Amino acid sequence: MRSHLPASVGAFAGAVALLLAGCTGGSGGATPSDDETGPLSAFFEQVGGSMDAEDNEAQQRRVEELVAECMAEEGFEYTPAEPMDQGLMGTDDAPEWDSLEFAEQYGYGATTSDELFGGAEEYVDPNQEYVASMSETEQEAFYAALYGVMEEVEDPEAEVEYNWETAGCQGAASHEVYEEGQVWDDPAMQDLMDEMNTEYERLAEDDGVREAQGAWAECVADAGYDFATPEEASQSIWTEYEALMGYNEEMDPEADPETYVPPTPDEAKVAELKEKEIAVATADRRCQEESGYADAQKAAQLAMENRLWEKYGDQLQAFADDSTAAATDGK
């Protein structure tokens, strides 16, 4: 199954996302299955990069099981929640994220996120009645065990770094399922991680990509848009979307976080932005294909993956083999 993950920009997560955007599923070795799939893409798919809906659901269920076990140890009952619906992106009917078909229907996935990921589904907490039967003190203890105790900070505007070790049963369970044993947490892999980040950021400097980028900019200009890069085009929509949804607004420090209701966006403005998003994304994607930008970027990525695989391939394959063996032993 091909991944539908977007090629996000920035840091290591962005690098992995870019690699996974073109990889194919599989549980065998990290050797690419065709001329367009690089060895790093195949590697990350093998060690946990799959966006398969069944894998995702299994992970959600495992987190909830671990939370229940942890809460029992803390003296509480906890009913595991059912996995959240992944929407269209959790099915094989979803178009590839980097396709013209996707752009024409969903733009960049900003105003269309509910359609894509099932974000409109109302969450039902199976523990609601149980918690409601408790005293206020018992409820505080329940949530402290579940999510940890939030530390008081002198500066309310200061950033607080997330630490799973202080995030209660939920933090511990999520860490075990989603983070523990990942390649990017392995100190022995740090050189590769750092180099891959650097190489990813340099993709835009590739001669072929630069030349095609100029052609892309001329193409979108003919369509009525003034953008220098595809990233600039998509970011313009996301910036508007975040402002419209009130994501950048700070909560009133006097407000009670448990009863705080975020501002409701104007539906007419959301619909207007959706129309704009699809128009910009469609022009962007069509120009990527017509200008040769998409092909140039794929070629640069493949060359990058091959360079890094030549240097780190043996080390990565050993890690992948160990991960596969550990998963098999754990079944």
Short mmCIF file of C-alpha atoms in Angstrom, two decimals:
data_model
loop_
_atom_site.label_atom_id
_atom_site.label_comp_id
_atom_site.label_asym_id
_atom_site.label_seq_id
_atom_site.Cartn_x
_atom_site.Cartn_y
_atom_site.Cartn_z
CA MET A 1 0.00 0.00 0.00
CA ARG A 2 1.38 3.38 -0.96
CA SER A 3 1.56 6.01 1.71
CA HIS A 4 -0.76 9.00 1.62
CA LEU A 5 1.47 10.98 3.96
CA PRO A 6 2.23 14.53 2.79
CA ALA A 7 5.80 15.59 2.09
CA SER A 8 6.02 17.92 5.08
CA VAL A 9 8.70 20.55 5.28
CA GLY A 10 11.27 20.82 8.05
CA ALA A 11 13.48 18.85 10.40
CA PHE A 12 13.62 15.09 10.63
CA ALA A 13 9.88 14.48 10.65
CA GLY A 14 9.70 16.34 7.35
CA ALA A 15 12.52 14.27 5.93
CA VAL A 16 10.83 11.01 6.86
CA ALA A 17 7.53 12.29 5.49
CA LEU A 18 9.18 13.12 2.19
CA LEU A 19 10.71 9.68 1.98
CA LEU A 20 7.49 7.92 2.84
CA ALA A 21 5.52 9.94 0.29
CA GLY A 22 6.84 7.66 -2.42
CA CYS A 23 7.44 4.35 -0.70
CA THR A 24 5.65 1.06 -1.12
CA GLY A 25 4.58 -1.25 1.67
CA GLY A 26 6.31 -4.47 2.57
CA SER A 27 7.91 -6.40 5.33
CA GLY A 28 10.93 -7.67 3.53
CA GLY A 29 14.36 -6.09 3.10
CA ALA A 30 14.93 -2.42 2.43
CA THR A 31 15.86 -2.92 -1.20
CA PRO A 32 13.67 -0.64 -3.38
CA SER A 33 10.95 -2.42 -5.31
CA ASP A 34 11.22 -0.24 -8.43
CA ASP A 35 13.36 2.46 -10.02
CA GLU A 36 11.43 5.28 -8.33
CA THR A 37 11.44 3.97 -4.76
CA GLY A 38 14.65 4.74 -2.89
CA PRO A 39 16.27 2.46 -0.32
CA LEU A 40 15.66 4.86 2.58
CA SER A 41 11.97 5.05 1.72
CA ALA A 42 11.74 1.26 1.78
CA PHE A 43 13.67 1.16 5.05
CA PHE A 44 11.37 3.58 6.89
CA GLU A 45 8.33 1.76 5.59
CA GLN A 46 9.71 -1.48 6.96
CA VAL A 47 10.56 -0.18 10.44
CA GLY A 48 7.26 1.54 11.12
CA GLY A 49 6.49 4.15 8.51
CA SER A 50 3.42 2.39 7.18
CA MET A 51 0.26 4.48 7.00
CA ASP A 52 -1.86 1.36 6.64
CA ALA A 53 -5.27 1.82 8.29
CA GLU A 54 -5.15 -1.58 10.02
CA ASP A 55 -1.71 -0.83 11.48
CA ASN A 56 -2.93 2.53 12.74
CA GLU A 57 -6.01 1.01 14.35
CA ALA A 58 -3.94 -1.71 16.00
CA GLN A 59 -1.62 0.91 17.47
CA GLN A 60 -4.54 2.91 18.85
CA ARG A 61 -5.98 -0.22 20.45
CA ARG A 62 -2.63 -1.13 21.99
CA VAL A 63 -2.26 2.34 23.51
CA GLU A 64 -5.69 2.06 25.10
CA GLU A 65 -4.91 -1.41 26.47
CA LEU A 66 -1.71 -0.15 28.08
CA VAL A 67 -3.52 2.85 29.53
CA ALA A 68 -6.12 0.54 31.10
CA GLU A 69 -3.39 -1.64 32.64
CA CYS A 70 -1.58 1.42 33.98
CA MET A 71 -4.74 2.96 35.43
CA ALA A 72 -5.60 -0.31 37.13
CA GLU A 73 -2.22 -0.20 38.85
CA GLU A 74 -3.10 3.33 40.00
CA GLY A 75 -6.34 2.03 41.47
CA PHE A 76 -8.81 3.16 38.80
CA GLU A 77 -11.07 1.48 36.30
CA TYR A 78 -10.51 2.54 32.71
CA THR A 79 -12.48 1.45 29.67
CA PRO A 80 -10.39 1.54 26.49
CA ALA A 81 -11.79 3.89 23.85
CA GLU A 82 -12.48 2.63 20.35
CA PRO A 83 -10.04 3.77 17.64
CA MET A 84 -11.01 7.03 15.99
CA ASP A 85 -12.27 6.90 12.42
CA GLN A 86 -9.47 7.87 10.02
CA GLY A 87 -11.91 9.10 7.43
CA LEU A 88 -11.11 8.85 3.75
CA MET A 89 -7.35 8.70 4.35
CA GLY A 90 -7.84 5.47 6.24
CA THR A 91 -9.14 3.76 3.10
CA ASP A 92 -7.73 2.67 -0.23
CA ASP A 93 -10.10 5.08 -1.98
CA ALA A 94 -8.00 8.12 -1.11
CA PRO A 95 -6.04 9.61 -4.00
CA GLU A 96 -2.27 9.94 -3.61
CA TRP A 97 -1.39 13.05 -1.63
CA ASP A 98 0.94 14.37 -4.31
CA SER A 99 -1.44 13.80 -7.23
CA LEU A 100 -3.41 16.24 -9.36
CA GLU A 101 -6.56 14.30 -8.48
CA PHE A 102 -5.98 15.01 -4.78
CA ALA A 103 -5.35 18.72 -5.39
CA GLU A 104 -8.51 19.06 -7.47
CA GLN A 105 -10.65 17.49 -4.75
CA TYR A 106 -8.95 18.38 -1.46
CA GLY A 107 -6.41 21.10 -2.12
CA TYR A 108 -3.67 20.87 0.49
CA GLY A 109 -5.84 19.16 3.11
CA ALA A 110 -6.39 22.34 5.15
CA THR A 111 -10.09 23.25 4.86
CA THR A 112 -10.80 19.66 3.80
CA SER A 113 -9.18 17.97 6.81
CA ASP A 114 -12.51 16.78 8.24
CA GLU A 115 -13.36 15.06 4.95
CA LEU A 116 -9.95 13.45 4.79
CA PHE A 117 -9.35 12.36 8.36
CA GLY A 118 -12.81 12.07 9.87
CA GLY A 119 -12.18 15.03 12.15
CA ALA A 120 -15.88 15.79 12.32
CA GLU A 121 -16.58 12.54 14.19
CA GLU A 122 -17.76 13.27 17.70
CA TYR A 123 -15.61 11.57 20.31
CA VAL A 124 -17.50 9.59 22.95
CA ASP A 125 -15.58 9.02 26.17
CA PRO A 126 -16.46 5.55 27.52
CA ASN A 127 -15.25 6.64 30.96
CA GLN A 128 -17.51 9.67 31.24
CA GLU A 129 -20.15 8.11 33.51
CA TYR A 130 -17.52 6.46 35.71
CA VAL A 131 -15.70 9.75 36.25
CA ALA A 132 -18.97 11.65 36.78
CA SER A 133 -19.78 9.32 39.71
CA MET A 134 -16.62 10.41 41.53
CA SER A 135 -16.11 13.22 43.98
CA GLU A 136 -14.16 16.25 42.80
CA THR A 137 -11.07 15.05 44.62
CA GLU A 138 -11.33 11.60 43.06
CA GLN A 139 -11.75 13.12 39.61
CA GLU A 140 -8.59 15.18 40.05
CA ALA A 141 -6.71 12.04 41.09
CA PHE A 142 -8.10 10.13 38.09
CA TYR A 143 -6.98 12.74 35.57
CA ALA A 144 -3.63 13.18 37.30
CA ALA A 145 -3.01 9.45 36.87
CA LEU A 146 -4.24 9.52 33.29
CA TYR A 147 -2.48 12.64 32.01
CA GLY A 148 -0.02 13.58 34.72
CA VAL A 149 0.05 16.73 36.83
CA MET A 150 0.66 19.99 35.02
CA GLU A 151 3.49 21.88 36.64
CA GLU A 152 2.90 25.49 37.57
CA VAL A 153 5.15 27.91 35.72
CA GLU A 154 5.96 31.47 36.67
CA ASP A 155 5.73 32.71 33.10
CA PRO A 156 2.39 31.64 31.55
CA GLU A 157 3.74 32.41 28.07
CA ALA A 158 6.84 30.24 28.48
CA GLU A 159 6.99 27.10 26.36
CA VAL A 160 6.72 23.88 28.36
CA GLU A 161 8.57 20.96 26.80
CA TYR A 162 6.55 17.76 26.65
CA ASN A 163 7.94 14.88 28.68
CA TRP A 164 6.18 11.54 28.40
CA GLU A 165 7.56 10.51 31.80
CA THR A 166 5.39 13.14 33.50
CA ALA A 167 2.36 12.70 31.22
CA GLY A 168 0.68 9.94 33.22
CA CYS A 169 -0.55 6.64 31.86
CA GLN A 170 -1.45 8.18 28.52
CA GLY A 171 2.07 9.50 28.03
CA ALA A 172 3.72 6.22 29.00
CA ALA A 173 1.44 4.16 26.73
CA SER A 174 1.90 6.46 23.74
CA HIS A 175 5.65 6.43 24.24
CA GLU A 176 5.79 2.64 24.30
CA VAL A 177 3.69 2.23 21.16
CA TYR A 178 4.80 5.16 19.01
CA GLU A 179 8.27 6.16 20.18
CA GLU A 180 10.15 3.44 22.02
CA GLY A 181 12.65 1.58 19.88
CA GLN A 182 12.38 3.97 16.91
CA VAL A 183 15.42 4.47 14.76
CA TRP A 184 15.57 8.21 15.44
CA ASP A 185 15.92 7.52 19.18
CA ASP A 186 18.91 5.24 18.67
CA PRO A 187 22.15 7.12 19.54
CA ALA A 188 24.02 4.91 17.07
CA MET A 189 21.86 6.36 14.27
CA GLN A 190 22.33 10.02 15.18
CA ASP A 191 24.90 10.70 12.45
CA LEU A 192 22.50 9.43 9.81
CA MET A 193 19.60 11.41 11.27
CA ASP A 194 21.62 14.64 11.25
CA GLU A 195 22.94 14.05 7.76
CA MET A 196 19.53 13.14 6.40
CA ASN A 197 18.06 16.36 7.77
CA THR A 198 20.82 18.33 6.09
CA GLU A 199 20.47 16.49 2.80
CA TYR A 200 16.72 16.95 2.83
CA GLU A 201 17.06 20.70 3.33
CA ARG A 202 19.50 20.83 0.42
CA LEU A 203 17.13 19.19 -2.06
CA ALA A 204 15.94 22.61 -3.17
CA GLU A 205 19.55 23.47 -4.11
CA ASP A 206 19.78 20.62 -6.62
CA ASP A 207 20.49 22.06 -10.09
CA GLY A 208 17.65 20.16 -11.71
CA VAL A 209 15.18 21.21 -9.00
CA ARG A 210 16.27 24.85 -9.20
CA GLU A 211 15.85 24.98 -12.95
CA ALA A 212 12.43 23.33 -12.79
CA GLN A 213 11.42 25.62 -9.92
CA GLY A 214 11.86 28.64 -12.17
CA ALA A 215 9.66 27.02 -14.80
CA TRP A 216 7.11 26.19 -12.12
CA ALA A 217 6.99 29.84 -10.93
CA GLU A 218 6.37 31.03 -14.51
CA CYS A 219 3.61 28.45 -14.89
CA VAL A 220 1.72 29.50 -11.75
CA ALA A 221 2.21 33.16 -12.71
CA ASP A 222 0.36 32.40 -15.95
CA ALA A 223 -2.42 30.97 -13.77
CA GLY A 224 -2.57 34.25 -11.83
CA TYR A 225 -0.45 33.45 -8.76
CA ASP A 226 2.77 34.99 -7.48
CA PHE A 227 4.74 32.29 -5.69
CA ALA A 228 8.43 31.42 -5.89
CA THR A 229 8.12 27.80 -4.70
CA PRO A 230 5.45 25.13 -4.17
CA GLU A 231 6.12 25.36 -0.43
CA GLU A 232 5.32 29.07 -0.50
CA ALA A 233 2.03 28.34 -2.29
CA SER A 234 0.86 25.72 0.21
CA GLN A 235 2.06 27.73 3.22
CA SER A 236 0.01 30.73 2.10
CA ILE A 237 -3.15 28.63 2.39
CA TRP A 238 -2.22 27.07 5.72
CA THR A 239 -1.42 30.51 7.16
CA GLU A 240 -4.84 31.81 6.14
CA TYR A 241 -6.53 28.69 7.47
CA GLU A 242 -4.84 28.88 10.88
CA ALA A 243 -5.79 32.55 11.23
CA LEU A 244 -9.39 31.84 10.20
CA MET A 245 -9.72 28.98 12.69
CA GLY A 246 -8.25 31.06 15.48
CA TYR A 247 -5.33 28.69 16.05
CA ASN A 248 -2.96 31.60 16.62
CA GLU A 249 -5.16 33.32 19.18
CA GLU A 250 -4.05 33.07 22.79
CA MET A 251 -6.55 31.83 25.33
CA ASP A 252 -7.62 34.35 27.94
CA PRO A 253 -5.40 33.61 30.97
CA GLU A 254 -8.46 34.17 33.15
CA ALA A 255 -10.47 31.50 31.31
CA ASP A 256 -11.06 28.05 32.76
CA PRO A 257 -9.32 25.59 30.38
CA GLU A 258 -11.94 22.91 31.17
CA THR A 259 -14.85 25.07 30.03
CA TYR A 260 -13.06 27.21 27.43
CA VAL A 261 -14.73 27.16 24.03
CA PRO A 262 -12.52 28.16 21.10
CA PRO A 263 -13.83 30.76 18.65
CA THR A 264 -16.14 29.43 15.94
CA PRO A 265 -14.94 30.28 12.42
CA ASP A 266 -17.24 31.94 9.90
CA GLU A 267 -18.56 29.09 7.71
CA ALA A 268 -18.90 31.37 4.69
CA LYS A 269 -15.26 32.41 4.97
CA VAL A 270 -14.18 28.79 5.37
CA ALA A 271 -16.09 27.89 2.19
CA GLU A 272 -14.47 30.81 0.40
CA LEU A 273 -11.01 29.73 1.52
CA LYS A 274 -11.74 26.14 0.47
CA GLU A 275 -12.49 27.31 -3.06
CA LYS A 276 -9.26 29.32 -3.08
CA GLU A 277 -7.27 26.42 -1.62
CA ILE A 278 -8.39 23.98 -4.31
CA ALA A 279 -7.69 26.52 -7.05
CA VAL A 280 -4.16 27.26 -5.77
CA ALA A 281 -3.34 23.60 -5.09
CA THR A 282 -4.59 22.54 -8.52
CA ALA A 283 -2.50 25.18 -10.29
CA ASP A 284 0.47 24.25 -8.11
CA ARG A 285 0.23 20.52 -8.83
CA ARG A 286 -0.50 20.93 -12.52
CA CYS A 287 2.51 23.23 -12.86
CA GLN A 288 4.72 20.81 -10.91
CA GLU A 289 3.91 18.16 -13.49
CA GLU A 290 4.05 20.40 -16.59
CA SER A 291 7.27 22.19 -15.59
CA GLY A 292 9.09 18.98 -14.70
CA TYR A 293 9.44 20.10 -11.09
CA ALA A 294 7.86 16.92 -9.68
CA ASP A 295 10.15 14.68 -11.73
CA ALA A 296 13.22 16.77 -10.82
CA GLN A 297 12.44 16.55 -7.12
CA LYS A 298 11.90 12.77 -7.32
CA ALA A 299 15.21 12.37 -9.13
CA ALA A 300 17.03 14.49 -6.55
CA GLN A 301 15.45 12.55 -3.70
CA LEU A 302 16.37 9.20 -5.24
CA ALA A 303 19.97 10.32 -5.71
CA MET A 304 20.07 11.54 -2.09
CA GLU A 305 18.70 8.23 -0.80
CA ASN A 306 21.21 6.23 -2.79
CA ARG A 307 24.09 8.37 -1.48
CA LEU A 308 23.02 7.88 2.11
CA TRP A 309 22.25 4.21 1.64
CA GLU A 310 25.72 3.59 0.27
CA LYS A 311 27.14 5.15 3.43
CA TYR A 312 24.73 3.78 6.05
CA GLY A 313 22.95 0.92 4.32
CA ASP A 314 24.58 -1.96 6.20
CA GLN A 315 23.89 -0.29 9.54
CA LEU A 316 20.28 0.45 8.64
CA GLN A 317 19.58 -3.02 7.28
CA ALA A 318 20.92 -4.55 10.49
CA PHE A 319 18.55 -2.30 12.47
CA ALA A 320 15.62 -3.29 10.22
CA ASP A 321 16.43 -7.00 10.60
CA ASP A 322 16.62 -6.67 14.39
CA SER A 323 13.30 -4.79 14.45
CA THR A 324 11.61 -7.46 12.34
CA ALA A 325 13.02 -10.24 14.55
CA ALA A 326 11.88 -8.45 17.74
CA ALA A 327 8.37 -7.95 16.34
CA THR A 328 8.19 -11.64 15.38
CA ASP A 329 9.38 -12.79 18.80
CA GLY A 330 6.81 -10.53 20.47
CA LYS A 331 3.84 -12.13 18.67
#
